[in-house]
mmCIF file with all atom_site columns, C-alpha atoms in Angstrom:
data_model
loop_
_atom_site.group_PDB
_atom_site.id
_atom_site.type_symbol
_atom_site.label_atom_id
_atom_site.label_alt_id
_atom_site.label_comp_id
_atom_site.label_asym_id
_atom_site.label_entity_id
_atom_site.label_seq_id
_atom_site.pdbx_PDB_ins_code
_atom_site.Cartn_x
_atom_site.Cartn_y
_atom_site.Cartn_z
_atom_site.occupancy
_atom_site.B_iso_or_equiv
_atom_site.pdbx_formal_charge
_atom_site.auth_seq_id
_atom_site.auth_comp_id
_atom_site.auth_asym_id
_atom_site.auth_atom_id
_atom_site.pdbx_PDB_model_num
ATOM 1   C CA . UNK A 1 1   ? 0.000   0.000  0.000  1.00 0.00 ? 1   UNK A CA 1
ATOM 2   C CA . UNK A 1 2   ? 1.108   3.480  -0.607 1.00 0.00 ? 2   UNK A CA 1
ATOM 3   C CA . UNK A 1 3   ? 1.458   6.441  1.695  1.00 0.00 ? 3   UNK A CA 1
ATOM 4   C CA . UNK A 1 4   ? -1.342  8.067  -0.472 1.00 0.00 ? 4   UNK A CA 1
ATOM 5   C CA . UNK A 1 5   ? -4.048  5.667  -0.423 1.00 0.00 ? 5   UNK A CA 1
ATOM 6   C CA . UNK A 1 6   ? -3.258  4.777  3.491  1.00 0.00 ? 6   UNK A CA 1
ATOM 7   C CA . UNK A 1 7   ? -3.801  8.281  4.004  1.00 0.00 ? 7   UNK A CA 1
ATOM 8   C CA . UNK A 1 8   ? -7.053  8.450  2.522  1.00 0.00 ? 8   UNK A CA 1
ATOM 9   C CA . UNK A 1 9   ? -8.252  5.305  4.255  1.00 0.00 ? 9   UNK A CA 1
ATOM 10  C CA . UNK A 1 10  ? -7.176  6.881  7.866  1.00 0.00 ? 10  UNK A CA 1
ATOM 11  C CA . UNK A 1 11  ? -9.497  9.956  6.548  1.00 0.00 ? 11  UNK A CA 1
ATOM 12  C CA . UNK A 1 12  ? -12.462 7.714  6.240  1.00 0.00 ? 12  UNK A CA 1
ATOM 13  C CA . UNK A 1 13  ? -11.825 5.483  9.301  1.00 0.00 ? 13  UNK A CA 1
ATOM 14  C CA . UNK A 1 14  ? -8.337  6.545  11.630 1.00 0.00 ? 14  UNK A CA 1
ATOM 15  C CA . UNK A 1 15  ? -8.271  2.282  12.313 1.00 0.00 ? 15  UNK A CA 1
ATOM 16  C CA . UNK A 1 16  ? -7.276  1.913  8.990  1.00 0.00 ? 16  UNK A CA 1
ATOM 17  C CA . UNK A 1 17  ? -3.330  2.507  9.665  1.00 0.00 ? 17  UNK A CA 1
ATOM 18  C CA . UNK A 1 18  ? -3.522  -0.600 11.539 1.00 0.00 ? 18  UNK A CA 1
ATOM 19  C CA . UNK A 1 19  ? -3.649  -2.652 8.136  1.00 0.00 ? 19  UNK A CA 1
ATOM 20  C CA . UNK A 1 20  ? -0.401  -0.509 6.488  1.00 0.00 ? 20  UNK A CA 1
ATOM 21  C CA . UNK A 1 21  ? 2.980   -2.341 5.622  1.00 0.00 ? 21  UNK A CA 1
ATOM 22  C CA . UNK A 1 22  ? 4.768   -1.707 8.580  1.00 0.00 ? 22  UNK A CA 1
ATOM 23  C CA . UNK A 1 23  ? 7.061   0.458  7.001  1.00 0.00 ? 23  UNK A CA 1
ATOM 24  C CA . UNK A 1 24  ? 4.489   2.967  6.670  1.00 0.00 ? 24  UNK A CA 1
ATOM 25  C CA . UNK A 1 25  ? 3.369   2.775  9.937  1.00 0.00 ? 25  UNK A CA 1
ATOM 26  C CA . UNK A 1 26  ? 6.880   3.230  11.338 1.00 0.00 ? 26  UNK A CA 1
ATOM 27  C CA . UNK A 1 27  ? 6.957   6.238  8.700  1.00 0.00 ? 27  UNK A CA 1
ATOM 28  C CA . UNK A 1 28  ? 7.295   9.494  11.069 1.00 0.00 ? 28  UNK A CA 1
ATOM 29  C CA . UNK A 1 29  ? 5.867   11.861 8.059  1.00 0.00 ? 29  UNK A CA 1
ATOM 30  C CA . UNK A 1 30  ? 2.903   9.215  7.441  1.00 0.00 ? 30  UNK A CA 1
ATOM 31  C CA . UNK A 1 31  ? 2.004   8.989  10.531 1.00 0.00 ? 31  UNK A CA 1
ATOM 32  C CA . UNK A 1 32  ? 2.354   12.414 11.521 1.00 0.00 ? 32  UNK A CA 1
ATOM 33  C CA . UNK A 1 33  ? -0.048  13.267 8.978  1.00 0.00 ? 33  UNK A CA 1
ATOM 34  C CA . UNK A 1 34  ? -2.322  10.389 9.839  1.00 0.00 ? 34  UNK A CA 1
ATOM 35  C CA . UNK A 1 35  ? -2.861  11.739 13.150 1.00 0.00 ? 35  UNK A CA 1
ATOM 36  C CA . UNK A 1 36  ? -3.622  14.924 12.228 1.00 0.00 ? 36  UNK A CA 1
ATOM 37  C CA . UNK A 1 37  ? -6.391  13.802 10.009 1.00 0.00 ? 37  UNK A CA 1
ATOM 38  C CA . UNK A 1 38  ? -7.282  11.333 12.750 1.00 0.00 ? 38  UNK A CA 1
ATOM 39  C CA . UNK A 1 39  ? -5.953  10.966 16.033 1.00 0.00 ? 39  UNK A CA 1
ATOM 40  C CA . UNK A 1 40  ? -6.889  7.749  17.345 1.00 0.00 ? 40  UNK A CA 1
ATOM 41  C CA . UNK A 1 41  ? -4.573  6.386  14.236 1.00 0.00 ? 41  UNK A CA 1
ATOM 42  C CA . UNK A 1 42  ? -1.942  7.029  16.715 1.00 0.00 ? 42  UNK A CA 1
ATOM 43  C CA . UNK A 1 43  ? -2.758  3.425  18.227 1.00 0.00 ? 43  UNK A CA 1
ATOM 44  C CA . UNK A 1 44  ? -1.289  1.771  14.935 1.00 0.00 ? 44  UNK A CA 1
ATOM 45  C CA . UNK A 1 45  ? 1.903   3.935  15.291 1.00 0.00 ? 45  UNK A CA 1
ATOM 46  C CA . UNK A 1 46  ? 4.674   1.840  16.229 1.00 0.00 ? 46  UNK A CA 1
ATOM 47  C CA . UNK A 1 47  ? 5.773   2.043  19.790 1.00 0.00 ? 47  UNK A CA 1
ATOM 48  C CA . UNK A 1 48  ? 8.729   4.531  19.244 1.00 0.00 ? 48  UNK A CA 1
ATOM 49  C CA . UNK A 1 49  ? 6.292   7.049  17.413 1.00 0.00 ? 49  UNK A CA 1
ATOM 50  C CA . UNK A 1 50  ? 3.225   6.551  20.115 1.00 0.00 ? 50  UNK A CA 1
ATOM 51  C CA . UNK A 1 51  ? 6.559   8.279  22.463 1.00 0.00 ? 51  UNK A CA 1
ATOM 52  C CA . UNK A 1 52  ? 7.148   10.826 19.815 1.00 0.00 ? 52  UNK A CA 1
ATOM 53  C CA . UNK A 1 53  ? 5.962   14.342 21.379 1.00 0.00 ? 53  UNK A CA 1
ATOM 54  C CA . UNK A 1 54  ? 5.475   16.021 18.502 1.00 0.00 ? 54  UNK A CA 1
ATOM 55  C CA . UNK A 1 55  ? 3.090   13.013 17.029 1.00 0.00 ? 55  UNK A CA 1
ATOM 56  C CA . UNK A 1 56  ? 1.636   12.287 20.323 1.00 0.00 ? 56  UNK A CA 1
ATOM 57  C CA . UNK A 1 57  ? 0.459   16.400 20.737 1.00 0.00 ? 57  UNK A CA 1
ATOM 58  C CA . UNK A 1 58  ? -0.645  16.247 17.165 1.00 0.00 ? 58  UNK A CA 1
ATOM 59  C CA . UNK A 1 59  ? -3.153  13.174 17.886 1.00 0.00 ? 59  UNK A CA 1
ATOM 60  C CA . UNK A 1 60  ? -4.244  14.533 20.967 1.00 0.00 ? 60  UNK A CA 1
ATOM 61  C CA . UNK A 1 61  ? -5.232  18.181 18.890 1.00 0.00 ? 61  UNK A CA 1
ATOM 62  C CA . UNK A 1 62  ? -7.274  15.941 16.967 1.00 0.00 ? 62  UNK A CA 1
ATOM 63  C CA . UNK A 1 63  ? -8.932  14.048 19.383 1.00 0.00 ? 63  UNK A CA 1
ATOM 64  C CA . UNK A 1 64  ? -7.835  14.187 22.982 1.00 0.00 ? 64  UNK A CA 1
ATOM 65  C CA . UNK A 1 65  ? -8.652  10.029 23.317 1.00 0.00 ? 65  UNK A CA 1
ATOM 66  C CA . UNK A 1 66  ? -5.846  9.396  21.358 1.00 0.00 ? 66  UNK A CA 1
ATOM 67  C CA . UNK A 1 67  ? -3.503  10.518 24.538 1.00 0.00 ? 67  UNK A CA 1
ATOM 68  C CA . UNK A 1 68  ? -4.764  6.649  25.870 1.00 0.00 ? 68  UNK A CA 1
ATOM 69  C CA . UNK A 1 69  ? -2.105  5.226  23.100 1.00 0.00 ? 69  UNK A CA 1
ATOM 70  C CA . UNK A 1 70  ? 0.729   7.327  23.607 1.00 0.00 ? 70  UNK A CA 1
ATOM 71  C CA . UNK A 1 71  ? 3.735   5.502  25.747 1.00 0.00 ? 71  UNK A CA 1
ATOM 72  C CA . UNK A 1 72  ? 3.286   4.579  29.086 1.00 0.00 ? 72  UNK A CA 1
ATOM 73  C CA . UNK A 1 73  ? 6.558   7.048  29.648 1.00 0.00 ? 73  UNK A CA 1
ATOM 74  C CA . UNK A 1 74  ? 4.896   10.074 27.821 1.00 0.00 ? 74  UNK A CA 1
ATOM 75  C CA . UNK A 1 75  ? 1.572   9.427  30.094 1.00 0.00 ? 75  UNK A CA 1
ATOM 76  C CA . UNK A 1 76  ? 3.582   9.312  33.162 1.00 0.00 ? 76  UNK A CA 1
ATOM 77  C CA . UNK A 1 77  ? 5.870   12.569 32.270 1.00 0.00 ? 77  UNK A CA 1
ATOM 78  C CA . UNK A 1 78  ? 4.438   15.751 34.287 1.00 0.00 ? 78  UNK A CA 1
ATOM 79  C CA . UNK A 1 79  ? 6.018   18.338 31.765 1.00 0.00 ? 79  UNK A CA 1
ATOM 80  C CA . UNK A 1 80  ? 4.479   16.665 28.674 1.00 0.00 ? 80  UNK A CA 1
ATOM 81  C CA . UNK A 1 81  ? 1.086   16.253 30.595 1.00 0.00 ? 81  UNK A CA 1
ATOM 82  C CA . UNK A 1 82  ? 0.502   19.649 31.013 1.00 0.00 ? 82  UNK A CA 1
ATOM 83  C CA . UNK A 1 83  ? 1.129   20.568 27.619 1.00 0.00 ? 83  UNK A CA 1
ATOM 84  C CA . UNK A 1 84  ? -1.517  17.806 26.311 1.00 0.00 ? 84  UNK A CA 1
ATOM 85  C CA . UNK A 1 85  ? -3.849  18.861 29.378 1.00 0.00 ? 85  UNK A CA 1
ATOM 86  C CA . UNK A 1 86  ? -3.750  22.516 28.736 1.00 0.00 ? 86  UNK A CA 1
ATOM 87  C CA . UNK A 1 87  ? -4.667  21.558 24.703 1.00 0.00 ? 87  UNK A CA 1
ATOM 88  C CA . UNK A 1 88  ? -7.190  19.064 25.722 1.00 0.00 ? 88  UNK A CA 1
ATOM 89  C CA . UNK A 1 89  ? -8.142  18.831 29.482 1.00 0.00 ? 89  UNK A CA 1
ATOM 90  C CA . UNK A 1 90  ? -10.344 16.121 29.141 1.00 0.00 ? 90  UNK A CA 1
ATOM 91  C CA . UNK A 1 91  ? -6.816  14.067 28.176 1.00 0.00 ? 91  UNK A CA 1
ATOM 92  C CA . UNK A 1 92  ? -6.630  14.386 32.084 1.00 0.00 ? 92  UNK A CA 1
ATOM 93  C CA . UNK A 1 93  ? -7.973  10.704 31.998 1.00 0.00 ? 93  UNK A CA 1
ATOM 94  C CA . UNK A 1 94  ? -5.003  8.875  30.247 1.00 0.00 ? 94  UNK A CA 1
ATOM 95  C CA . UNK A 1 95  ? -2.237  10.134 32.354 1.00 0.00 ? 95  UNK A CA 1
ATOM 96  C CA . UNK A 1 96  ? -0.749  8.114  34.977 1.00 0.00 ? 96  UNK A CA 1
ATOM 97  C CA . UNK A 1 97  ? -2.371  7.149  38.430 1.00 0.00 ? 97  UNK A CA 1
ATOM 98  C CA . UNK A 1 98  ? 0.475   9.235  40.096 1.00 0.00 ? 98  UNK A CA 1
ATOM 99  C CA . UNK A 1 99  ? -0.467  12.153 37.761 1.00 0.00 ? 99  UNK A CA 1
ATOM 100 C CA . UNK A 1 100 ? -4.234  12.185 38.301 1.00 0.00 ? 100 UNK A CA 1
ATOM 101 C CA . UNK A 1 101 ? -3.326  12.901 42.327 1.00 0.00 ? 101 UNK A CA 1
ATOM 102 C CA . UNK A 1 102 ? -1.082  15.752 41.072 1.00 0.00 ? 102 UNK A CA 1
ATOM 103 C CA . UNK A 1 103 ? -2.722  18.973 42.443 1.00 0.00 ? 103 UNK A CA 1
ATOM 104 C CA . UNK A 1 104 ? -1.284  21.232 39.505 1.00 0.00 ? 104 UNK A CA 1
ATOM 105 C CA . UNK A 1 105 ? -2.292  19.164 36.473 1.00 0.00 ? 105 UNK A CA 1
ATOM 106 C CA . UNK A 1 106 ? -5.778  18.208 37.262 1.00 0.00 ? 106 UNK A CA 1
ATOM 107 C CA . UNK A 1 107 ? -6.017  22.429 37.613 1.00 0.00 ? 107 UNK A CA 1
ATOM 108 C CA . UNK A 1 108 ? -4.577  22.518 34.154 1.00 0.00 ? 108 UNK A CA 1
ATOM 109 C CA . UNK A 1 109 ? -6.988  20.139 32.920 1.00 0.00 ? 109 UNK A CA 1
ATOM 110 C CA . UNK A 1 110 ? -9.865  21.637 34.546 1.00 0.00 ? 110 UNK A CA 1
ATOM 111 C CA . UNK A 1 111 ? -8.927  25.500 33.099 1.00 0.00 ? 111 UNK A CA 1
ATOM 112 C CA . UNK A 1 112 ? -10.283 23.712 29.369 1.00 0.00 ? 112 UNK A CA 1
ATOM 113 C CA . UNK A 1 113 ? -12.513 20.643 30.264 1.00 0.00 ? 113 UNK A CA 1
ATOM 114 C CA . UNK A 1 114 ? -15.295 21.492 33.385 1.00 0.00 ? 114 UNK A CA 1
ATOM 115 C CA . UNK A 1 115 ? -15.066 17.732 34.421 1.00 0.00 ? 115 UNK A CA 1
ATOM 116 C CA . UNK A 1 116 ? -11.754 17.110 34.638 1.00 0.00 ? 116 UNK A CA 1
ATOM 117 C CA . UNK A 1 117 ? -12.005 15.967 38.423 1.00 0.00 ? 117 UNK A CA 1
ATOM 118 C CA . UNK A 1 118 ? -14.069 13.267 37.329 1.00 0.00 ? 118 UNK A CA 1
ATOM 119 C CA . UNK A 1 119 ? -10.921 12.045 36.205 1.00 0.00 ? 119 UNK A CA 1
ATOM 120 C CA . UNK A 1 120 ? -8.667  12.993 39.619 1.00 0.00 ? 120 UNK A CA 1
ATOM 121 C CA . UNK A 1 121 ? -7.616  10.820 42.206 1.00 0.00 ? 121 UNK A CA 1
ATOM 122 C CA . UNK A 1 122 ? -9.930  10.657 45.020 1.00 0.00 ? 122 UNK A CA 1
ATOM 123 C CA . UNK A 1 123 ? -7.469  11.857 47.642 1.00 0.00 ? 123 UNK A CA 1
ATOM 124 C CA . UNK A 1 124 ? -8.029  15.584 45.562 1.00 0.00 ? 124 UNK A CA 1
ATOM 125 C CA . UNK A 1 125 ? -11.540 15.557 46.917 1.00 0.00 ? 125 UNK A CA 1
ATOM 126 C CA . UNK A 1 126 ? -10.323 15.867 50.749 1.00 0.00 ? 126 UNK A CA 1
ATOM 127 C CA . UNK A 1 127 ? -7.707  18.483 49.758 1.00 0.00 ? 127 UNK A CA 1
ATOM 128 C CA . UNK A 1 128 ? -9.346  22.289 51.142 1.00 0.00 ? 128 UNK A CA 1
ATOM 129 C CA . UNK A 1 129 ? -7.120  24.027 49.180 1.00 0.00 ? 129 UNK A CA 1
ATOM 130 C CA . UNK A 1 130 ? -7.131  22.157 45.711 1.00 0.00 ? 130 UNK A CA 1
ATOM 131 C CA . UNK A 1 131 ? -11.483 22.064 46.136 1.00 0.00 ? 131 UNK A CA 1
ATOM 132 C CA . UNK A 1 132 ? -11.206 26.121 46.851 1.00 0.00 ? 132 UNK A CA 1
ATOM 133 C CA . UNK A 1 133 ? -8.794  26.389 43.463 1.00 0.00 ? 133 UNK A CA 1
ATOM 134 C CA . UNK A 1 134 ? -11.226 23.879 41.740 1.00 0.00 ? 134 UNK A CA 1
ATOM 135 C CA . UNK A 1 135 ? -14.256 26.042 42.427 1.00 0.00 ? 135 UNK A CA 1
ATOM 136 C CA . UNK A 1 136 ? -12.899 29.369 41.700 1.00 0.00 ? 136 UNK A CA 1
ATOM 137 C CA . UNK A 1 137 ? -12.743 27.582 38.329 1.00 0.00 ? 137 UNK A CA 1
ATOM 138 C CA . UNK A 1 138 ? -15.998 25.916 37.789 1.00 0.00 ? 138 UNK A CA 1
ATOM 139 C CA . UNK A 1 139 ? -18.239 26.234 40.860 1.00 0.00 ? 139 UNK A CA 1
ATOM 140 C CA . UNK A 1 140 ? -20.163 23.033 39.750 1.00 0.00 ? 140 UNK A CA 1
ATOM 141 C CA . UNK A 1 141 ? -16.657 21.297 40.609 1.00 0.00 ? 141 UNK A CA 1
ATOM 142 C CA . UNK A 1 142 ? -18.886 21.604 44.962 1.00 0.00 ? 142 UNK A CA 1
ATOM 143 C CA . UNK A 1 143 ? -20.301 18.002 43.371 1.00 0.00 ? 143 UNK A CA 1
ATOM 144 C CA . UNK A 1 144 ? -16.403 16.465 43.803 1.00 0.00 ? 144 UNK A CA 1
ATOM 145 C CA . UNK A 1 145 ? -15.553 17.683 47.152 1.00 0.00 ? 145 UNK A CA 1
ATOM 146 C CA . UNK A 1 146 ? -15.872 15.678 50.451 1.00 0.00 ? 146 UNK A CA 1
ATOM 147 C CA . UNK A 1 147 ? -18.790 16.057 52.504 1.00 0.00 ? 147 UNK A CA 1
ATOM 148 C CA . UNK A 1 148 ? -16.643 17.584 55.178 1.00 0.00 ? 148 UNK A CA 1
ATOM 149 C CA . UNK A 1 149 ? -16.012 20.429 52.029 1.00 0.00 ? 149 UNK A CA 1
ATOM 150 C CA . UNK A 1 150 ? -19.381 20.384 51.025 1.00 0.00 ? 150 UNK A CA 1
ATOM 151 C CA . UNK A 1 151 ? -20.534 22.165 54.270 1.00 0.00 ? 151 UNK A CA 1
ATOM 152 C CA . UNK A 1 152 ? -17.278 24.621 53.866 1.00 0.00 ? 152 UNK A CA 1
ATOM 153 C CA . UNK A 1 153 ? -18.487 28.212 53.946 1.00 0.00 ? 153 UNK A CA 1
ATOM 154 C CA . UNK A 1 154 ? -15.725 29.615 52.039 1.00 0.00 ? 154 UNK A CA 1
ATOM 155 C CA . UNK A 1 155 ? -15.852 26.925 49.753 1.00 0.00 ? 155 UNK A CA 1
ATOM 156 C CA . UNK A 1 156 ? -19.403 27.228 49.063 1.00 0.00 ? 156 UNK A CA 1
ATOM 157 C CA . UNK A 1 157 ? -19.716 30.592 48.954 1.00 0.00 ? 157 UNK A CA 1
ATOM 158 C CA . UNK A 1 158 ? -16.786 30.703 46.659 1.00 0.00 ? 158 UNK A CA 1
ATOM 159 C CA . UNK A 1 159 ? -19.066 28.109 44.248 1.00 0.00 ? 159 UNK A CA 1
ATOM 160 C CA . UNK A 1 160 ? -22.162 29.594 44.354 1.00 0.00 ? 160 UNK A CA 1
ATOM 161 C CA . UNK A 1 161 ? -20.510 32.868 43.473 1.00 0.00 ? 161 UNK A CA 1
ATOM 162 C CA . UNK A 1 162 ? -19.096 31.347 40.223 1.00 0.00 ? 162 UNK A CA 1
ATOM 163 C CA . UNK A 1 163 ? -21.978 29.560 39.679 1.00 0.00 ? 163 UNK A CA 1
ATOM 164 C CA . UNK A 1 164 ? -25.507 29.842 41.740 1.00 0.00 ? 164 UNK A CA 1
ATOM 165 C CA . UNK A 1 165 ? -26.407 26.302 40.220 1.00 0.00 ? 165 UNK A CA 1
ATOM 166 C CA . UNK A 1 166 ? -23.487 24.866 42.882 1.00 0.00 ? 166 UNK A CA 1
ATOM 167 C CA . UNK A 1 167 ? -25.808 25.366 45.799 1.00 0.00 ? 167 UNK A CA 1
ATOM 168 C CA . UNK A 1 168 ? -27.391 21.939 45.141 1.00 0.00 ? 168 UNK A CA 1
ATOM 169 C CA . UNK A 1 169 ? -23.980 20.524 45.895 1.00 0.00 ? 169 UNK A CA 1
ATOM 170 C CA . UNK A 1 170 ? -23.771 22.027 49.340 1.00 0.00 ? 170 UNK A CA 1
ATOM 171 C CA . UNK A 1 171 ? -24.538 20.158 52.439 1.00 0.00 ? 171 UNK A CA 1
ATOM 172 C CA . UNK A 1 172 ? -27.662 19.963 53.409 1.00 0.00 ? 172 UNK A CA 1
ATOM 173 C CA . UNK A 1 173 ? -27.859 22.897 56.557 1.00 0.00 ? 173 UNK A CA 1
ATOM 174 C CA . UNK A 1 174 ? -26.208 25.138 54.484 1.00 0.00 ? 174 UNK A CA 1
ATOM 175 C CA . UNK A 1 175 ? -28.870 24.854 52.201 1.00 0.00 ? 175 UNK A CA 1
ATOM 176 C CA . UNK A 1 176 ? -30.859 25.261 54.516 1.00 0.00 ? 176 UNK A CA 1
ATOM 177 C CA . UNK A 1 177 ? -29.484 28.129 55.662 1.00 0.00 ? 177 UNK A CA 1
ATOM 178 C CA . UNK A 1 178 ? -28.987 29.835 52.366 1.00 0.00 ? 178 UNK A CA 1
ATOM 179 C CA . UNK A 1 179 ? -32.615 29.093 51.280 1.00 0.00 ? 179 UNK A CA 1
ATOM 180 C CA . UNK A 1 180 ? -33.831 30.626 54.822 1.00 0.00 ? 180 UNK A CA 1
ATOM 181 C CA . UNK A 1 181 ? -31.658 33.749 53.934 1.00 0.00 ? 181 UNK A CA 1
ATOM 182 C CA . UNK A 1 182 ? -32.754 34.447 51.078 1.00 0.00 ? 182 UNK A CA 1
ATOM 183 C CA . UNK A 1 183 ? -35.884 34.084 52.073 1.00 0.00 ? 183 UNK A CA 1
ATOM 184 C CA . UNK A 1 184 ? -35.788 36.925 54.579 1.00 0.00 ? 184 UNK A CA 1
ATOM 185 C CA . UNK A 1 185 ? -33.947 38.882 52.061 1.00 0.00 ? 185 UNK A CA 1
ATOM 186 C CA . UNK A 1 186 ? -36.920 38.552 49.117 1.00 0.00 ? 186 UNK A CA 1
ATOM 187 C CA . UNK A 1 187 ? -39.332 39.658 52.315 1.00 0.00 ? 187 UNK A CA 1
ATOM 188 C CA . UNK A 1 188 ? -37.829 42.843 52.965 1.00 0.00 ? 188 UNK A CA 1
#
C-alpha cells in the first residue's frame, strides 16, 4: 500500500493505519499526517512514534482520546502532561495514576474541560485548598468535594458565586441556611 491511499483510508476510518505495511506505519511523516487527520490512528503507530511528542500532541489536537495510546513514559511525564492537558483537558484521563493525584495538572486540565475531576484521584476531593482552586474555576466542581467540604463556607460561597447552580452541591444545613436567607432577604 502506498502512503497516499493509506492516508485516505485513515481519513475515512483513523483504524485503517492498523492494516499498512509496517514500514508505513513506522513512517514518522505518514504517521504524523495520519494523526492529524485522525488521532486515534496514533494506536497503529509503532511504539517509538506513540513516544514521539510532537506526534503524540498532534493526535491529541485531533482528538484528545488518542492521549490513551501514547507511551506509558509520555503518560507518566508531568512536563508533557501539562502541555496535552492545557490543549485538551479532558486528556486528564489517560495520564498516569500518580499524575491524576497531582494537584497542579488536574487544575490545568480543569482551566479547558469542566469535568476534569471526574478524572482525579480521590485523595483531591479531601484536599481544602485544591477544592477552593477547583471552584474558583468551575463552581459546579462543589459536586467532587468531600462532605466535610461540602458544608465549607468559604468553599461554598466561593461556588455559588461562580456559579448559583453549585448550591445543590452544598450540604444539606447550608442549604438550609442559604434558602432561609434568602428568604428573609426577598421579604424585605
Amino acid at each position: 500500500s502506498s502512503p497516499a491511499v493509506v492516508l485516505v483510508a485513515v481519513a475515512q476510518n483513523g483504524g485503517a493505519l492498523k492494516f499498512a505495511a509496517d514500514n508505513l506505519r513506522s513512517d514518522y511523516e505518514l504517521v504524523l499526517a495520519a494523526v492529524k487527520l485522525k488521532g486515534r490512528a496514533l494506536e497503529f503507530g509503532t511504539e517509538e512514534l506513540r513516544a514521539d511528542k510532537n506526534i503524540v500532541l498532534a493526535a491529541v489536537g485531533e482528538n484528545d482520546w488518542a492521549f490513551a495510546y501514547a507511551s506509558d513514559e509520555l503518560r507518566a511525564n508531568k512536563d508533557f502532561a501539562m502541555q496535552v492537558v492545557a490543549l485538551k483537558g479532558r486528556a486528564l484521563e489517560y495520564v498516569s495514576s500518580e499524575l491524576k493525584a497531582d494537584p497542579e495538572l488536574v487544575l490545568a486540565a480543569a482551566v479547558e474541560y469542566e469535568w476534569a475531576l471526574d478524572h482525579a484521584d480521590s485523595t483531591l476531593v479531601s484536599n481544602r485548598t485544591f477544592i477552593l482552586a477547583a471552584v474558583k474555576l468551575h463552581g459546579l466542581a462543589l459536586e467532587y468535594a468531600s462532605e466535610t467540604l461540602r458544608a465549607d463556607r468559604e468553599i461554598v460561597l466561593t461556588a455559588i458565586e461562580e456559579n448559583p447552580e453549585a448550591l445543590v452541591y452544598a450540604s444539606s444545613d447550608l442549604r438550609a441556611e442559604f434558602a432561609k436567607n434568602l428568604a428573609i432577604k426577598l421579604d424585605k
